[in-house]
Amino acid sequence: AACSCTSVNQSRPKMLLLLFVGSSAFARVRSVCTASDTQCLSNLVRQHRHHLEVARAQGSLQLHQSLAKLGLSAHAATEAASLLEALPRFDDVSGAPLNTAAKLLLQKQETNTSSALLGDAAPVQIAHGTWKYVLLECEDAAGVTGLFVRNAPNLQFHAEMAEQAIRTELHRMRKIKVLGGGRIAFEGQPRSIKIWGYSKTYGRCASCNERAAELVRGSAAYGQYEVSWSNAGY
């Protein structure tokens, strides 16, 4: 949505003030949005989404630095970051990336070149509840490959699941490839784990859900649960 703006001589309080102070369009913008002015912050985020998404892909520090360049206070920057986080990054129908930052996220997953050993990370880490999951193939420093099942709560997209896994305990693997994904329902009562569906972003490799189920059954942390899988549904 286009940002509504006001000049210095106007006094409408809930509008965006533009001051030309730099060479690029992004650097020239200075905002008078306050932390409580959600509409003003939302307009600002949408207007500069491309730059902010690229900064977010580089880390939270870079994102907050970019928001500070827009003239936001620390509190307002935190609110703006939350609004940015709520915007969809991948198409819910096709799974395709919707912006440059989402494309960078996929490229980052494909080009990780750090090194570690497979034994440094647990084969399976899943969260209670029903969430999307990804099946990853990793190659360690010795050239040995292995599969990993990962998901996390409160993440909307399969690519975000993969990003979190790669950014945390899998970040030192030499090579990482996302084979596919689906959904996992992990219930405490009854003690069951159900795996089904597919990923619109990564697709579903051959026997993806079956292989994920085998990994879960063989895991010391989840082997005591009744594990079932299906390729039905999304």
GROMACS .gro file of C-alpha atoms in nm:
model
  234
    1ALA     CA    1   0.000   0.000   0.000
    2ALA     CA    2   0.123   0.347  -0.082
    3CYS     CA    3   0.234   0.551   0.214
    4SER     CA    4   0.034   0.864   0.301
    5CYS     CA    5   0.270   1.152   0.370
    6THR     CA    6   0.255   1.508   0.501
    7SER     CA    7   0.489   1.803   0.467
    8VAL     CA    8   0.674   1.972   0.751
    9ASN     CA    9   0.419   2.255   0.755
   10GLN     CA   10   0.122   2.023   0.811
   11SER     CA   11   0.023   1.893   1.154
   12ARG     CA   12  -0.170   1.573   1.086
   13PRO     CA   13  -0.029   1.344   1.360
   14LYS     CA   14  -0.073   0.997   1.212
   15MET     CA   15   0.103   1.041   0.880
   16LEU     CA   16   0.451   0.970   0.752
   17LEU     CA   17   0.698   1.257   0.724
   18LEU     CA   18   0.955   1.241   0.444
   19LEU     CA   19   1.278   1.435   0.470
   20PHE     CA   20   1.530   1.410   0.189
   21VAL     CA   21   1.857   1.348   0.368
   22GLY     CA   22   2.047   1.095   0.158
   23SER     CA   23   2.121   0.965  -0.188
   24SER     CA   24   1.904   0.650  -0.206
   25ALA     CA   25   1.526   0.641  -0.177
   26PHE     CA   26   1.555   0.422   0.131
   27ALA     CA   27   1.804   0.652   0.304
   28ARG     CA   28   1.598   0.964   0.230
   29VAL     CA   29   1.300   0.848   0.432
   30ARG     CA   30   1.263   0.960   0.793
   31SER     CA   31   0.957   0.845   0.981
   32VAL     CA   32   0.756   1.006   1.259
   33CYS     CA   33   0.571   0.680   1.331
   34THR     CA   34   0.536   0.599   1.699
   35ALA     CA   35   0.528   0.250   1.849
   36SER     CA   36   0.153   0.278   1.915
   37ASP     CA   37   0.068   0.398   1.563
   38THR     CA   38   0.014   0.060   1.398
   39GLN     CA   39  -0.128   0.198   1.074
   40CYS     CA   40   0.166   0.431   1.019
   41LEU     CA   41   0.415   0.152   1.093
   42SER     CA   42   0.227  -0.088   0.865
   43ASN     CA   43   0.240   0.163   0.578
   44LEU     CA   44   0.611   0.217   0.637
   45VAL     CA   45   0.687  -0.157   0.640
   46ARG     CA   46   0.490  -0.222   0.321
   47GLN     CA   47   0.647   0.074   0.141
   48HIS     CA   48   1.002  -0.040   0.218
   49ARG     CA   49   0.939  -0.413   0.241
   50HIS     CA   50   1.203  -0.512  -0.015
   51HIS     CA   51   1.487  -0.337   0.172
   52LEU     CA   52   1.364  -0.456   0.511
   53GLU     CA   53   1.323  -0.818   0.395
   54VAL     CA   54   1.677  -0.823   0.259
   55ALA     CA   55   1.801  -0.683   0.591
   56ARG     CA   56   1.598  -0.943   0.783
   57ALA     CA   57   1.755  -1.222   0.578
   58GLN     CA   58   2.094  -1.100   0.707
   59GLY     CA   59   1.986  -1.109   1.072
   60SER     CA   60   1.788  -0.922   1.335
   61LEU     CA   61   2.070  -0.672   1.397
   62GLN     CA   62   2.075  -0.566   1.032
   63LEU     CA   63   1.696  -0.538   1.031
   64HIS     CA   64   1.689  -0.310   1.336
   65GLN     CA   65   1.970  -0.099   1.192
   66SER     CA   66   1.765  -0.051   0.876
   67LEU     CA   67   1.459   0.043   1.079
   68ALA     CA   68   1.668   0.290   1.277
   69LYS     CA   69   1.776   0.452   0.949
   70LEU     CA   70   1.407   0.517   0.888
   71GLY     CA   71   1.401   0.725   1.206
   72LEU     CA   72   1.216   0.476   1.426
   73SER     CA   73   1.276   0.456   1.799
   74ALA     CA   74   1.387   0.123   1.943
   75HIS     CA   75   1.032   0.049   2.060
   76ALA     CA   76   0.879   0.147   1.725
   77ALA     CA   77   1.142  -0.061   1.541
   78THR     CA   78   1.045  -0.367   1.746
   79GLU     CA   79   0.678  -0.315   1.656
   80ALA     CA   80   0.769  -0.267   1.289
   81ALA     CA   81   0.977  -0.586   1.292
   82SER     CA   82   0.675  -0.775   1.427
   83LEU     CA   83   0.456  -0.637   1.149
   84LEU     CA   84   0.715  -0.740   0.890
   85GLU     CA   85   0.731  -1.090   1.040
   86ALA     CA   86   0.354  -1.125   1.002
   87LEU     CA   87   0.362  -1.061   0.625
   88PRO     CA   88   0.361  -1.378   0.408
   89ARG     CA   89   0.694  -1.466   0.247
   90PHE     CA   90   0.584  -1.766   0.040
   91ASP     CA   91   0.272  -1.818  -0.170
   92ASP     CA   92   0.023  -2.034   0.019
   93VAL     CA   93  -0.096  -2.204  -0.301
   94SER     CA   94   0.226  -2.267  -0.494
   95GLY     CA   95   0.486  -2.234  -0.216
   96ALA     CA   96   0.687  -2.000  -0.439
   97PRO     CA   97   0.890  -1.720  -0.275
   98LEU     CA   98   0.701  -1.389  -0.287
   99ASN     CA   99   0.994  -1.150  -0.260
  100THR     CA  100   1.369  -1.117  -0.293
  101ALA     CA  101   1.430  -1.199   0.072
  102ALA     CA  102   1.243  -1.528   0.042
  103LYS     CA  103   1.450  -1.617  -0.265
  104LEU     CA  104   1.768  -1.529  -0.074
  105LEU     CA  105   1.652  -1.758   0.206
  106LEU     CA  106   1.631  -2.054  -0.033
  107GLN     CA  107   1.967  -1.969  -0.191
  108LYS     CA  108   2.127  -1.946   0.152
  109GLN     CA  109   2.007  -2.298   0.231
  110GLU     CA  110   2.152  -2.427  -0.095
  111THR     CA  111   2.498  -2.273  -0.052
  112ASN     CA  112   2.591  -2.342   0.310
  113THR     CA  113   2.955  -2.462   0.313
  114SER     CA  114   3.051  -2.496   0.680
  115SER     CA  115   3.161  -2.825   0.836
  116ALA     CA  116   3.076  -3.049   1.131
  117LEU     CA  117   3.013  -3.418   1.206
  118LEU     CA  118   2.673  -3.587   1.183
  119GLY     CA  119   2.694  -3.697   1.545
  120ASP     CA  120   2.699  -3.334   1.656
  121ALA     CA  121   2.322  -3.302   1.596
  122ALA     CA  122   2.023  -3.519   1.688
  123PRO     CA  123   1.854  -3.684   1.388
  124VAL     CA  124   1.508  -3.569   1.501
  125GLN     CA  125   1.388  -3.254   1.675
  126ILE     CA  126   1.015  -3.183   1.667
  127ALA     CA  127   0.778  -2.966   1.867
  128HIS     CA  128   0.455  -3.058   2.045
  129GLY     CA  129   0.144  -2.976   1.847
  130THR     CA  130   0.077  -2.980   1.473
  131TRP     CA  131   0.339  -2.805   1.260
  132LYS     CA  132   0.501  -2.830   0.919
  133TYR     CA  133   0.831  -3.020   0.905
  134VAL     CA  134   1.126  -3.056   0.668
  135LEU     CA  135   1.346  -3.353   0.582
  136LEU     CA  136   1.707  -3.244   0.531
  137GLU     CA  137   2.006  -3.430   0.392
  138CYS     CA  138   2.337  -3.314   0.540
  139GLU     CA  139   2.697  -3.394   0.452
  140ASP     CA  140   2.951  -3.356   0.729
  141ALA     CA  141   3.320  -3.269   0.726
  142ALA     CA  142   3.414  -3.634   0.663
  143GLY     CA  143   3.187  -3.658   0.359
  144VAL     CA  144   2.930  -3.876   0.538
  145THR     CA  145   2.564  -3.799   0.464
  146GLY     CA  146   2.263  -3.837   0.692
  147LEU     CA  147   1.899  -3.736   0.720
  148PHE     CA  148   1.745  -3.500   0.972
  149VAL     CA  149   1.382  -3.425   1.062
  150ARG     CA  150   1.315  -3.076   1.192
  151ASN     CA  151   1.024  -2.853   1.282
  152ALA     CA  152   0.957  -2.575   1.529
  153PRO     CA  153   0.650  -2.406   1.677
  154ASN     CA  154   0.499  -2.083   1.546
  155LEU     CA  155   0.666  -2.091   1.204
  156GLN     CA  156   0.433  -2.064   0.905
  157PHE     CA  157   0.642  -2.187   0.612
  158HIS     CA  158   0.856  -2.493   0.536
  159ALA     CA  159   1.139  -2.261   0.429
  160GLU     CA  160   1.133  -2.098   0.772
  161MET     CA  161   1.156  -2.442   0.935
  162ALA     CA  162   1.461  -2.517   0.723
  163GLU     CA  163   1.611  -2.175   0.794
  164GLN     CA  164   1.586  -2.220   1.169
  165ALA     CA  165   1.744  -2.566   1.159
  166ILE     CA  166   2.028  -2.448   0.936
  167ARG     CA  167   2.083  -2.132   1.138
  168THR     CA  168   2.106  -2.321   1.468
  169GLU     CA  169   2.246  -2.669   1.527
  170LEU     CA  170   2.296  -2.770   1.161
  171HIS     CA  171   2.479  -2.455   1.055
  172ARG     CA  172   2.825  -2.618   1.063
  173MET     CA  173   2.743  -2.900   0.821
  174ARG     CA  174   2.941  -2.892   0.497
  175LYS     CA  175   2.639  -2.934   0.270
  176ILE     CA  176   2.266  -2.915   0.341
  177LYS     CA  177   1.984  -3.004   0.104
  178VAL     CA  178   1.613  -2.985   0.182
  179LEU     CA  179   1.458  -3.301   0.035
  180GLY     CA  180   1.096  -3.218   0.110
  181GLY     CA  181   0.850  -3.183   0.391
  182GLY     CA  182   0.497  -3.218   0.517
  183ARG     CA  183   0.326  -3.194   0.853
  184ILE     CA  184   0.375  -3.360   1.190
  185ALA     CA  185   0.117  -3.391   1.467
  186PHE     CA  186   0.300  -3.465   1.794
  187GLU     CA  187   0.053  -3.539   2.073
  188GLY     CA  188   0.135  -3.621   2.433
  189GLN     CA  189  -0.200  -3.789   2.504
  190PRO     CA  190  -0.240  -4.028   2.333
  191ARG     CA  191   0.133  -4.075   2.282
  192SER     CA  192   0.132  -4.053   1.905
  193ILE     CA  193   0.318  -3.888   1.618
  194LYS     CA  194   0.147  -3.862   1.279
  195ILE     CA  195   0.330  -3.757   0.962
  196TRP     CA  196   0.157  -3.663   0.635
  197GLY     CA  197   0.125  -3.412   0.353
  198TYR     CA  198   0.387  -3.237   0.144
  199SER     CA  199   0.571  -2.905   0.105
  200LYS     CA  200   0.461  -2.661  -0.166
  201THR     CA  201   0.804  -2.499  -0.161
  202TYR     CA  202   1.024  -2.811  -0.160
  203GLY     CA  203   0.783  -3.077  -0.283
  204ARG     CA  204   0.806  -3.428  -0.145
  205CYS     CA  205   1.094  -3.657  -0.231
  206ALA     CA  206   1.037  -4.028  -0.281
  207SER     CA  207   0.921  -4.186   0.047
  208CYS     CA  208   0.969  -3.852   0.225
  209ASN     CA  209   0.709  -3.907   0.497
  210GLU     CA  210   0.799  -4.276   0.532
  211ARG     CA  211   1.167  -4.193   0.578
  212ALA     CA  212   1.080  -3.924   0.829
  213ALA     CA  213   0.867  -4.175   1.022
  214GLU     CA  214   1.154  -4.424   1.027
  215LEU     CA  215   1.386  -4.160   1.169
  216VAL     CA  216   1.134  -4.071   1.439
  217ARG     CA  217   1.081  -4.438   1.534
  218GLY     CA  218   1.456  -4.490   1.560
  219SER     CA  219   1.510  -4.182   1.773
  220ALA     CA  220   1.579  -4.227   2.143
  221ALA     CA  221   1.371  -3.919   2.220
  222TYR     CA  222   1.057  -4.024   2.031
  223GLY     CA  223   1.087  -4.401   1.981
  224GLN     CA  224   0.835  -4.474   2.258
  225TYR     CA  225   0.556  -4.297   2.066
  226GLU     CA  226   0.320  -4.464   1.821
  227VAL     CA  227   0.437  -4.330   1.484
  228SER     CA  228   0.226  -4.338   1.167
  229TRP     CA  229   0.263  -4.178   0.825
  230SER     CA  230   0.061  -4.109   0.512
  231ASN     CA  231   0.103  -3.923   0.183
  232ALA     CA  232  -0.256  -3.798   0.193
  233GLY     CA  233  -0.354  -3.433   0.230
  234TYR     CA  234  -0.150  -3.118   0.269
   0.00000   0.00000   0.00000
